mmCIF file of C-alpha atoms and ligand atoms in Angstrom:
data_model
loop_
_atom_site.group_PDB
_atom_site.id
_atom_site.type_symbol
_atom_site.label_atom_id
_atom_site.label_comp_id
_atom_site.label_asym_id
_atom_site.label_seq_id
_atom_site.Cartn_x
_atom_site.Cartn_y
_atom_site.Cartn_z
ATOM 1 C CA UNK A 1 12.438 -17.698 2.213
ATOM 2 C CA UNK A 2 11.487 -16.944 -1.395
ATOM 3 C CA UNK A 3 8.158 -18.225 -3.169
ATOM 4 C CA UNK A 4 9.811 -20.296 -5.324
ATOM 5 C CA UNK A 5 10.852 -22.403 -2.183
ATOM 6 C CA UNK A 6 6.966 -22.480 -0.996
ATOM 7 C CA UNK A 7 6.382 -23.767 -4.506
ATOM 8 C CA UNK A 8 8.551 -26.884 -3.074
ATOM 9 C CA UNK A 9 6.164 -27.219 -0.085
ATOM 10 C CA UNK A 10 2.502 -26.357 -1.228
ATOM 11 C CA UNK A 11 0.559 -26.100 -4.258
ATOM 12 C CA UNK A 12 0.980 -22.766 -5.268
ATOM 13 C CA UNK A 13 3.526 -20.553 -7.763
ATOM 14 C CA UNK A 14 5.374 -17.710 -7.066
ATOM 15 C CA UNK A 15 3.142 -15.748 -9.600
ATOM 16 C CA UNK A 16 0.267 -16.666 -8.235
ATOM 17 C CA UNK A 17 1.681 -15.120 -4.400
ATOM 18 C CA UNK A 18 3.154 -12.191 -6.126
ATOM 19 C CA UNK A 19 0.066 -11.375 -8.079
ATOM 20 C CA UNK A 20 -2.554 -12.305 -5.150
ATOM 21 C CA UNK A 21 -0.262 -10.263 -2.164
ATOM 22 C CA UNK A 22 2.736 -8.455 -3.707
ATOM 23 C CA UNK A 23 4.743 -11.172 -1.704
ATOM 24 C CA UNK A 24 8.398 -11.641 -3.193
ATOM 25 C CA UNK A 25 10.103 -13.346 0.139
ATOM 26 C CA UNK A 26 9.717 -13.531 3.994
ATOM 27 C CA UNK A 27 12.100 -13.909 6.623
ATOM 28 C CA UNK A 28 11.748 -16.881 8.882
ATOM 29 C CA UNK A 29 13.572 -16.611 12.268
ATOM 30 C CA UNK A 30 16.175 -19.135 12.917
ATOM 31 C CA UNK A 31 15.226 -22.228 15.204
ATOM 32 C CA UNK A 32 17.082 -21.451 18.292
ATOM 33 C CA UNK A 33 15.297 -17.576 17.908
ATOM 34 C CA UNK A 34 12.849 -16.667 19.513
ATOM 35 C CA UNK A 35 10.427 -13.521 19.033
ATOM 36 C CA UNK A 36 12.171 -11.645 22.223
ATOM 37 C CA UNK A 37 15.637 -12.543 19.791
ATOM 38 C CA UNK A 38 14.496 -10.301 17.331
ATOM 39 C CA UNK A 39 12.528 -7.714 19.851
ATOM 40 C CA UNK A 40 16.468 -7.193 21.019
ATOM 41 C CA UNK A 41 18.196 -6.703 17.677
ATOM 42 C CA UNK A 42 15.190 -4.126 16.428
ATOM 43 C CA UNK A 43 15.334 -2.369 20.168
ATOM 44 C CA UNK A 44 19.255 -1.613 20.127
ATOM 45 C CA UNK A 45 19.068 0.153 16.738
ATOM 46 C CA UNK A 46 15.910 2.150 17.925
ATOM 47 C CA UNK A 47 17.886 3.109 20.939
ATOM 48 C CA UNK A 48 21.113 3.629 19.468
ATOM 49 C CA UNK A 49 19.052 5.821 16.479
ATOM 50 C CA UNK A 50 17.563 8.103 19.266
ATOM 51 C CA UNK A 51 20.547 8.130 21.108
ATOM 52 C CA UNK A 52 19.452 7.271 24.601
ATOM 53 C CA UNK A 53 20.932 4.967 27.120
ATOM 54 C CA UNK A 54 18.191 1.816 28.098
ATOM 55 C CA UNK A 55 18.358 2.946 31.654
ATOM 56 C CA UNK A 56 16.339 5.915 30.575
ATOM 57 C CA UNK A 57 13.358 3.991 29.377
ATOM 58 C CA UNK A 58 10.632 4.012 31.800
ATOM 59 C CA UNK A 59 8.279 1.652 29.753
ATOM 60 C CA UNK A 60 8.857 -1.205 27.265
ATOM 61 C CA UNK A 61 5.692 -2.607 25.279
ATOM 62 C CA UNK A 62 5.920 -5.176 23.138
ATOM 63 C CA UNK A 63 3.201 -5.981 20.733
ATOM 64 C CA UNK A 64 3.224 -9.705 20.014
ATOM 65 C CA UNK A 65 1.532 -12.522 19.200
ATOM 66 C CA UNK A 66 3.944 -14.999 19.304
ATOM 67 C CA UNK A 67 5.349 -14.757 23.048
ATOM 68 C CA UNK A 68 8.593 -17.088 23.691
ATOM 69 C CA UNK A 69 6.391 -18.522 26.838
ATOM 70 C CA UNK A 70 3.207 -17.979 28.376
ATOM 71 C CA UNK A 71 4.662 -16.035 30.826
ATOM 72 C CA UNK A 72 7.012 -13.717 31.875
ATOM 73 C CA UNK A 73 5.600 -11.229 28.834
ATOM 74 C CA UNK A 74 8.191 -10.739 26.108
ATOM 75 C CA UNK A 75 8.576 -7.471 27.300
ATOM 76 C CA UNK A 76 9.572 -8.443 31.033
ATOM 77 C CA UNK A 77 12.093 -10.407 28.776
ATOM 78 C CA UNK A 78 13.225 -8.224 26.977
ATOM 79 C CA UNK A 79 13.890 -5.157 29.678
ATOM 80 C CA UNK A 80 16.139 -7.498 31.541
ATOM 81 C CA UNK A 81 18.366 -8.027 27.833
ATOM 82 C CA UNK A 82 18.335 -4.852 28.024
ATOM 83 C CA UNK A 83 19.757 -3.991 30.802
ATOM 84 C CA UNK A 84 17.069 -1.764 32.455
ATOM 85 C CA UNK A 85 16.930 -2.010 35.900
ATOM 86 C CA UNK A 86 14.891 1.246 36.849
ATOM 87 C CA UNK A 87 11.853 -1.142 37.923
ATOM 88 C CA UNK A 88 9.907 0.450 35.374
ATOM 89 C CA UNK A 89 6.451 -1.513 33.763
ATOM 90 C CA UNK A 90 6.776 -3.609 31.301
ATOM 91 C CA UNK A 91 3.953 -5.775 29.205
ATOM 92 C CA UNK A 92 2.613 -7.173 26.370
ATOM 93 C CA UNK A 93 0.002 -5.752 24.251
ATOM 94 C CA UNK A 94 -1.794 -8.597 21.888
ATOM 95 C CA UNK A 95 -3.831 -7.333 19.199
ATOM 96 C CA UNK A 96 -2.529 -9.398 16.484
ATOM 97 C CA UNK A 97 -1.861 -7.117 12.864
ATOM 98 C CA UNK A 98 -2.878 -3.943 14.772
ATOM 99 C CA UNK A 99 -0.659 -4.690 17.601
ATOM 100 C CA UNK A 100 1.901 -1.887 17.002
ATOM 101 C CA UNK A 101 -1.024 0.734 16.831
ATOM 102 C CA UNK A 102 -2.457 -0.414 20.031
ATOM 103 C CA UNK A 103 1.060 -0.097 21.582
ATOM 104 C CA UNK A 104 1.241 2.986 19.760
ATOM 105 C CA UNK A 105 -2.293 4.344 21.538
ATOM 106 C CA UNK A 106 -1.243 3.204 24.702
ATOM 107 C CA UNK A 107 2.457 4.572 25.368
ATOM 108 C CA UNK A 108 0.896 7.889 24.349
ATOM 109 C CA UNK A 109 -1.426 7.215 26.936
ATOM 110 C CA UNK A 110 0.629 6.441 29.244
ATOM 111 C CA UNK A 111 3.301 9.884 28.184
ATOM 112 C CA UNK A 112 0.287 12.244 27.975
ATOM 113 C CA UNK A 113 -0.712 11.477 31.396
ATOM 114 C CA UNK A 114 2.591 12.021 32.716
ATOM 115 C CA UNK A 115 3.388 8.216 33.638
ATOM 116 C CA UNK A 116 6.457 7.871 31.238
ATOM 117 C CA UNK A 117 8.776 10.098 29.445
ATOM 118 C CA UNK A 118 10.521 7.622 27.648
ATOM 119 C CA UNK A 119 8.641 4.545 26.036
ATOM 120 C CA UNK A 120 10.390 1.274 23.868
ATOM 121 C CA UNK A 121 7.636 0.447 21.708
ATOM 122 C CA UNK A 122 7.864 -2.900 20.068
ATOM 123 C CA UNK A 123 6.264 -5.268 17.486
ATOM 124 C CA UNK A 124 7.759 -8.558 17.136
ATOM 125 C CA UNK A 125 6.906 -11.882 15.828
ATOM 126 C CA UNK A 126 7.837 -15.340 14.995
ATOM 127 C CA UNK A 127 4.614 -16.421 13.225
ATOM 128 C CA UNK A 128 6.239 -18.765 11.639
ATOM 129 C CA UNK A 129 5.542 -20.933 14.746
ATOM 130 C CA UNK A 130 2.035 -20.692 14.220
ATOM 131 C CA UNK A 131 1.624 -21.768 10.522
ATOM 132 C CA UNK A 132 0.568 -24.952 9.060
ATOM 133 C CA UNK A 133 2.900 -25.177 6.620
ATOM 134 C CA UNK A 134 0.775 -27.626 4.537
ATOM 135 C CA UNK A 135 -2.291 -24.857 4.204
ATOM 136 C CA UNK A 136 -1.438 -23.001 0.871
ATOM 137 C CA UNK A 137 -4.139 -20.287 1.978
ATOM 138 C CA UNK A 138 -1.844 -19.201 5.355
ATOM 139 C CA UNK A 139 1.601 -20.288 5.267
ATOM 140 C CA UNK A 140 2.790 -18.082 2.171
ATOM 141 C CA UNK A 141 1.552 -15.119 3.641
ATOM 142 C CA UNK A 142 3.551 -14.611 6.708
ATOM 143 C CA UNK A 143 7.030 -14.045 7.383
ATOM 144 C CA UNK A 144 8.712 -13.413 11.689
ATOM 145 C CA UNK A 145 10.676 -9.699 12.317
ATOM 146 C CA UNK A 146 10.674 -7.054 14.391
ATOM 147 C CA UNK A 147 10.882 -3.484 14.369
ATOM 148 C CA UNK A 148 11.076 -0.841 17.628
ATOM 149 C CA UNK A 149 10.421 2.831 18.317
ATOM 150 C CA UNK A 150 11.756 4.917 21.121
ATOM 151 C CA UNK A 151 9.105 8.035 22.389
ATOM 152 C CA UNK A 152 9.998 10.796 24.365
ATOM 153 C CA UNK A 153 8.148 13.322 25.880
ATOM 154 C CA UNK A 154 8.020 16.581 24.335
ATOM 155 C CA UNK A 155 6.005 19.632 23.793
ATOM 156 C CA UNK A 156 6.212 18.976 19.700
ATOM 157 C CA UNK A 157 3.569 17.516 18.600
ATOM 158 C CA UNK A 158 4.968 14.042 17.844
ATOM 159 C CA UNK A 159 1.395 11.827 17.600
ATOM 160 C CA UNK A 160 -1.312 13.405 17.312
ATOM 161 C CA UNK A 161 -3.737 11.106 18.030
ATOM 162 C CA UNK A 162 -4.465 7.336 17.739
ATOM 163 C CA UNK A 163 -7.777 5.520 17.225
ATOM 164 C CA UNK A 164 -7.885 1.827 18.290
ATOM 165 C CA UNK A 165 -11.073 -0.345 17.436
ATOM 166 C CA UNK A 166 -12.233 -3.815 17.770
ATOM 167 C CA UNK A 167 -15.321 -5.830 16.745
ATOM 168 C CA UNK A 168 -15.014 -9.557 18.695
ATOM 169 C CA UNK A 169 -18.085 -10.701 16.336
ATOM 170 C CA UNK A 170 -15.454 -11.625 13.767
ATOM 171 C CA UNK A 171 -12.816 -13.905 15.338
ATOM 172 C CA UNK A 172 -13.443 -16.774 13.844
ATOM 173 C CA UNK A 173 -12.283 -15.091 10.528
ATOM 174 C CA UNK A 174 -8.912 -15.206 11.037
ATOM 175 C CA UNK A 175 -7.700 -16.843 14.477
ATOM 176 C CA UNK A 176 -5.461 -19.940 16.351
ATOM 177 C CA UNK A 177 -8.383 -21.590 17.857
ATOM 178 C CA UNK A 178 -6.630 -23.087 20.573
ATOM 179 C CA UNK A 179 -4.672 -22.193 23.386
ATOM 180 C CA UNK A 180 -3.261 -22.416 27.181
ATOM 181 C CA UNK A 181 -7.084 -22.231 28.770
ATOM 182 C CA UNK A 182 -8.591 -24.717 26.302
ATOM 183 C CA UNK A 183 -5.991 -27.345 26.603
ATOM 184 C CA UNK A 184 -2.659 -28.184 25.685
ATOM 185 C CA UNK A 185 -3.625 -31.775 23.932
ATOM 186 C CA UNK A 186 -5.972 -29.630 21.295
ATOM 187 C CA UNK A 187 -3.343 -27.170 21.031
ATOM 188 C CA UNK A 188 -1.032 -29.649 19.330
ATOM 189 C CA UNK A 189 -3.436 -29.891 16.791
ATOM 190 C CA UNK A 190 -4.839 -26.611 16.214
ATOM 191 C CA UNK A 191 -2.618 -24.115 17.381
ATOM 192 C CA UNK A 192 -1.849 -22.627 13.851
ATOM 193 C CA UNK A 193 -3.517 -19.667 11.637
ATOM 194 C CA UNK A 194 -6.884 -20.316 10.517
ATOM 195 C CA UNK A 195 -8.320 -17.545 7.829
ATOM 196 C CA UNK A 196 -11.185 -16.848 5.467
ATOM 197 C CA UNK A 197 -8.952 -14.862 3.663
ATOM 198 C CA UNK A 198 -11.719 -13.189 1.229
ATOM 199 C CA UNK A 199 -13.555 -11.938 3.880
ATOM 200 C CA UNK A 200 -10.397 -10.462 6.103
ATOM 201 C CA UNK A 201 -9.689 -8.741 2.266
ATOM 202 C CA UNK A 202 -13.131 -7.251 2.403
ATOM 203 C CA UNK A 203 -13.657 -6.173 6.247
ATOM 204 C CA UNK A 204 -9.592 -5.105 5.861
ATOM 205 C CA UNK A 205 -10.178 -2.577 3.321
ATOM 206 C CA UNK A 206 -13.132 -1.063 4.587
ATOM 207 C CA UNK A 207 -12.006 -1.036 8.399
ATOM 208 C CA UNK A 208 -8.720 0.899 7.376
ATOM 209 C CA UNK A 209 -10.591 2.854 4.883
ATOM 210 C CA UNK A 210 -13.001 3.880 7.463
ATOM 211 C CA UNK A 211 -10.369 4.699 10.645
ATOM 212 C CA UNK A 212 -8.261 6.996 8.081
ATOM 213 C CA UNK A 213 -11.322 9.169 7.857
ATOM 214 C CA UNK A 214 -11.886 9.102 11.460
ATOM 215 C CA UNK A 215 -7.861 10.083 11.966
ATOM 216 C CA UNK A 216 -8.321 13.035 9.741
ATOM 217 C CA UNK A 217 -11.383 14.201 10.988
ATOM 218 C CA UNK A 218 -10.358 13.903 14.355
ATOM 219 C CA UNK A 219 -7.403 16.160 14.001
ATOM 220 C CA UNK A 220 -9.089 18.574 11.317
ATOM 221 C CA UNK A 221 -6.655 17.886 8.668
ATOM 222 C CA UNK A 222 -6.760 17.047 5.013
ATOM 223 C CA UNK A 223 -5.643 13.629 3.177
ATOM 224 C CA UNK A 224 -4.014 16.091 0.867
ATOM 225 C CA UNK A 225 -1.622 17.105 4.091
ATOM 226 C CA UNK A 226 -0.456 13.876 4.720
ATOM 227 C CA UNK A 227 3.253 12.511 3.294
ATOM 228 C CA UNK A 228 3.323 9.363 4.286
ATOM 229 C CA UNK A 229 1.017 5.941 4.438
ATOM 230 C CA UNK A 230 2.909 3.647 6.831
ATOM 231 C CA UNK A 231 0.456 0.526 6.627
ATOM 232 C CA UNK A 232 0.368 -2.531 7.877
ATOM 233 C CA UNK A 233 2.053 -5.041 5.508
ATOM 234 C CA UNK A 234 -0.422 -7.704 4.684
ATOM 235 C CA UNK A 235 -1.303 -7.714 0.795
ATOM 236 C CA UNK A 236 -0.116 -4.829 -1.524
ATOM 237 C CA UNK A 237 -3.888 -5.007 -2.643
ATOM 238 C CA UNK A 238 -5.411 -3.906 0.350
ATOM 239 C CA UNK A 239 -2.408 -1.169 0.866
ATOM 240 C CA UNK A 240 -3.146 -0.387 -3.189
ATOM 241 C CA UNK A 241 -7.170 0.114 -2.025
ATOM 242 C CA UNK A 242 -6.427 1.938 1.144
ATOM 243 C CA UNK A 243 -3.835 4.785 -0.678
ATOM 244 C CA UNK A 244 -6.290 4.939 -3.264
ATOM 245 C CA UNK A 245 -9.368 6.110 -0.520
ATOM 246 C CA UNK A 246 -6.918 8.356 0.582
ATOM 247 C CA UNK A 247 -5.935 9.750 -3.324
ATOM 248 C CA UNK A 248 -2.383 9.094 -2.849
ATOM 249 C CA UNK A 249 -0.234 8.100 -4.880
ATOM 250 C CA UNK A 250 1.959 4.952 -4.374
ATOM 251 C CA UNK A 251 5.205 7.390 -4.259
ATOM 252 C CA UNK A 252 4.048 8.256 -0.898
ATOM 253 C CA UNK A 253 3.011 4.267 0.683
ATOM 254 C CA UNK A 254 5.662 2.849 2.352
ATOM 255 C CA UNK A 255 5.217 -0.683 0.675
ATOM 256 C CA UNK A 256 7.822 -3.531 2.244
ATOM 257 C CA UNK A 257 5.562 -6.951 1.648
ATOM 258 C CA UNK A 258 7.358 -7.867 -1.098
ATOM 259 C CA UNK A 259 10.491 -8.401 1.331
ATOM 260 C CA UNK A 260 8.795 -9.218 4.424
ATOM 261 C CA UNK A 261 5.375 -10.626 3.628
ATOM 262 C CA UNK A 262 3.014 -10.110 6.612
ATOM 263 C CA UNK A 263 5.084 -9.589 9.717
ATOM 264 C CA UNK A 264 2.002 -9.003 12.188
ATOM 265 C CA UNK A 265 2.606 -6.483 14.871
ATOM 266 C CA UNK A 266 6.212 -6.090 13.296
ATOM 267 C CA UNK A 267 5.131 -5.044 9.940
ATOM 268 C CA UNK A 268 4.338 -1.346 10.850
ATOM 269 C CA UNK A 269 7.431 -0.626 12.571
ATOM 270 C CA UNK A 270 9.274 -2.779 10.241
ATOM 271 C CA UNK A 271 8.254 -0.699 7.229
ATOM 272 C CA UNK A 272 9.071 3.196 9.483
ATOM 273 C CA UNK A 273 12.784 1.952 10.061
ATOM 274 C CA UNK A 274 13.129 1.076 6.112
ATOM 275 C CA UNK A 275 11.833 4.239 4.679
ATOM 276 C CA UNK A 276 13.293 6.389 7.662
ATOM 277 C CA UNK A 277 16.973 4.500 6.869
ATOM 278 C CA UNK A 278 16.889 4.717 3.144
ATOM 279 C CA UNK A 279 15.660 9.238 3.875
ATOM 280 C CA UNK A 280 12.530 8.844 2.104
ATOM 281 C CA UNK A 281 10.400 10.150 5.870
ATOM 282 C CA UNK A 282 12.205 13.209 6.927
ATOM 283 C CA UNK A 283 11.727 14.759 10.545
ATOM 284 C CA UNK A 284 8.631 17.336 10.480
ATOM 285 C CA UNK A 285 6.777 14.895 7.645
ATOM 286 C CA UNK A 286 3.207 13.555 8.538
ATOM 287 C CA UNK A 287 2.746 10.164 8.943
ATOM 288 C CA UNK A 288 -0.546 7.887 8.743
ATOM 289 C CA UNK A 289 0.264 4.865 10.149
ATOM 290 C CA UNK A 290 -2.855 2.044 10.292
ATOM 291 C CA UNK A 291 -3.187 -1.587 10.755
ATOM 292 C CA UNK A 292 -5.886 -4.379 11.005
ATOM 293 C CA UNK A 293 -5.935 -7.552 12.394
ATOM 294 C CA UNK A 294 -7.279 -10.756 13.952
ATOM 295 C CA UNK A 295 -9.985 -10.093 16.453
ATOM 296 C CA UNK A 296 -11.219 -7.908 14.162
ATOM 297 C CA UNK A 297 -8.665 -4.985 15.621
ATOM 298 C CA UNK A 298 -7.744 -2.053 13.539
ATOM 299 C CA UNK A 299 -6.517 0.931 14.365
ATOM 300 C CA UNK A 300 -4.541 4.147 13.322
ATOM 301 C CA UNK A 301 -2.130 6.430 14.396
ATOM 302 C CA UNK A 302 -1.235 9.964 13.275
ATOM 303 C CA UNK A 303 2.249 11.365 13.874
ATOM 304 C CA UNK A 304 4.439 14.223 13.195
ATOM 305 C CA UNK A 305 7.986 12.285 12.883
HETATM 306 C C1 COA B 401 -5.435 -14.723 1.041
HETATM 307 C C2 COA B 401 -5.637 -13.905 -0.226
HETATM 308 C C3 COA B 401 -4.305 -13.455 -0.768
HETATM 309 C C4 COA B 401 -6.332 -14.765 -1.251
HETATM 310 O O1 COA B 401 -6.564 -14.002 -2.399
HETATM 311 P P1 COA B 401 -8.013 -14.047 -3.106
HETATM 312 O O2 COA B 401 -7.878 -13.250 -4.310
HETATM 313 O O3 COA B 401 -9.003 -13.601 -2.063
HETATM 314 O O4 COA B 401 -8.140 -15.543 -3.437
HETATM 315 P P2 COA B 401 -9.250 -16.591 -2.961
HETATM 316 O O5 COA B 401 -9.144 -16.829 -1.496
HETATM 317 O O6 COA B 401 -10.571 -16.141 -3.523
HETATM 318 O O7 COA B 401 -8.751 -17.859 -3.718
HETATM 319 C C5 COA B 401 -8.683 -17.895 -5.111
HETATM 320 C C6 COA B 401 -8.177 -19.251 -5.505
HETATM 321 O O8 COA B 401 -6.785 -19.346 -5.209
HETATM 322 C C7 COA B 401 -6.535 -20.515 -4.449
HETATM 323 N N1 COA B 401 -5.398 -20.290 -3.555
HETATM 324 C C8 COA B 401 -5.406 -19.888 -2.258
HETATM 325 N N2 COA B 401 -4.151 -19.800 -1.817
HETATM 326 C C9 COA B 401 -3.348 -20.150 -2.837
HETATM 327 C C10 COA B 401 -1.949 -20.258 -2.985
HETATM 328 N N3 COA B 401 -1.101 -19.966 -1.967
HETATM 329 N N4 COA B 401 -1.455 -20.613 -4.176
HETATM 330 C C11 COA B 401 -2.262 -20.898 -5.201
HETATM 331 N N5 COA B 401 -3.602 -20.837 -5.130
HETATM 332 C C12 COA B 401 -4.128 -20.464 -3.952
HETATM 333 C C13 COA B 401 -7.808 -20.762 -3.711
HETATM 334 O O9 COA B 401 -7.891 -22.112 -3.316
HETATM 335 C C14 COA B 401 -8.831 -20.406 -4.742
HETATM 336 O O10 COA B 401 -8.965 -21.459 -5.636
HETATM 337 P P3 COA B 401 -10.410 -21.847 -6.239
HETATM 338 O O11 COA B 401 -10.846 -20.616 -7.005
HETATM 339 O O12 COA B 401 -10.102 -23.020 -7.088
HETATM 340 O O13 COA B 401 -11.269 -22.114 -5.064
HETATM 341 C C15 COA B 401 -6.522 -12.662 0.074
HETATM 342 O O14 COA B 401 -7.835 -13.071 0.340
HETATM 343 C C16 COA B 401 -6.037 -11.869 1.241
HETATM 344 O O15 COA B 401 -4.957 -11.293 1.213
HETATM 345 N N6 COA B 401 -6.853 -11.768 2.295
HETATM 346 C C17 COA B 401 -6.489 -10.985 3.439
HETATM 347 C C18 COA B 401 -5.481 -11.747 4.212
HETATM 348 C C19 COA B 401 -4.889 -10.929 5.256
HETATM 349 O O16 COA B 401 -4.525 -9.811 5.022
HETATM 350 N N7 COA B 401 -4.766 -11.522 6.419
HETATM 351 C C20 COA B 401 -4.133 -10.938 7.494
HETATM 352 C C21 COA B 401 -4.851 -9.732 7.943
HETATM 353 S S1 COA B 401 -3.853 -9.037 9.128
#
């Protein structure tokens, strides 16, 4: 979906979206798919790219927001697409934006503790099923995807370390106020994005700005060692203010909003498989990846590809 089709819907221009965000287009899943239709597609390239069989996954995590049902998870979903029958665990991890970093945190949990050797990490959404379509200050800023890892364990480094955070102060900055425990009749109504979008900008910037020092501190490493920012996807001015903290240049942010718009938990992973595809992150680079998101969650992740 380009701007200039939003421009049909709401009153906004596709200047005023690229200027404000960086947006250019979104993708916006197909009625009859569902977020565990695109947690599929992105999963069998991520497996076929590491060149495993499924049956050799021992965990799947999926970080969404946007779950086909309330329950089975997407990811109990998804393991049966996929084949695996290994009775392995399988869940859902739900921290909004910084979904894929939590997922991130806790398959390497779950691998440096010796419960898993080989993890399917996920972020998929279909926000577009949460949007009001009629609220200018939301509906041009997201866009539905997925994107998938595989992680194996190794005595490489692979990631270093990951720092998850959350401050529950802030949710009513950027939330769906309703849900399954507070009624079904209100969720008609409400159940779409509500944001303060000036505020997110300003707690967004700082939050990330703030975790990248902790990453590099953490693993006693320079910002001048780093090759890549892999950011969440949310508005090129925030990933603009965030590579600037860091004094890197734009040649080394992996920057796919202008094609995606904000994917959510998907935007992260979504971002690694273009700039791993096109050869831009080479095995042996250092990667920073960080997101932020409703909640407030933010987190980071730092990773030897
Ligand atoms: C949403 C966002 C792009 C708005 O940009 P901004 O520069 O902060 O703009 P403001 O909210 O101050 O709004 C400026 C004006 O544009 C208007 N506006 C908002 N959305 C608009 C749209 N889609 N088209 C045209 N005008 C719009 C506002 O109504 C406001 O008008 P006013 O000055 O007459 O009141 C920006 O705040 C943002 O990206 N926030 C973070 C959002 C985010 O990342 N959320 C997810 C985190 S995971």
């Amino acid at each position: 979906m380009e701007n200039t089709e939003l421009e049909q819907m709401v009153d906004t221009t596709d200047q005023w979206i690229r200027e404000r965000t960086g947006i250019e287009r979104r993708h916006i899943a197909a009625e009859s798919q569902t977020t565990c239709d695109l947690a599929e597609a992105a999963s069998r390239h991520a497996i076929d790219m590491a060149g495993i069989s499924a049956d050799q996954i021992d965990l799947v995590i999926v970080a969404t927001t946007t779950a086909d049902c309330v329950f089975p998870s997407v990811a109990c979903l998804l393991q049966n697409r996929l084949g695996i029958t290994n009775a392995s665990p399988a869940f859902d991890v739900q921290a909004v934006c910084a979904g894929f970093v939590y997922a991130l945190g806790v398959a390497d949990s779950f691998v440096k503790a010796g419960n898993a050797k080989t993890v399917l990490v996920v972020g998929a959404e279909t926000f577009s099923r949460i949007l009001n379509w009629e609220d200018r200050n939301t509906c041009v800023l997201f866009g539905d995807g997925a994107g998938a890892v595989v992680l194996t364990a190794s005595d490489e480094p692979g990631i270093h370390s990951t720092h998850l955070h959350a401050d529950g102060r802030y949710e009513e900055l950027l939330h769906v106020p309703e849900g399954v425990s507070r009624g079904y009749a209100e969720m008609q109504q409400q159940a779409y994005v509500q944001m303060r979008g000036s505020e997110v900008f300003r707690m967004a910037v700082s939050k990330l700005s703030e975790v990248a020092d902790e990453t590099l501190q953490a693993n006693g490493i320079d910002k001048s060692e780093l090759d890549w920012l892999v950011p969440h996807q949310a508005n090129l001015r925030i990933i603009k203010g965030t590579a600037r903290k860091l004094a890197m240049t734009m040649e080394n942010v992996v920057v796919t909003v202008q094609d995606h718009g904000n994917t959510s938990a998907a935007s992260i992973p979504l971002a690694l498989d273009v700039a791993v595809r096109d050869g831009r992150i080479k095995a042996g680079e250092k990667l920073l990846l960080e997101g932020f998101g409703g909640g407030f969650t933010w987190g980071s992740a730092l990773i030897t590809f």
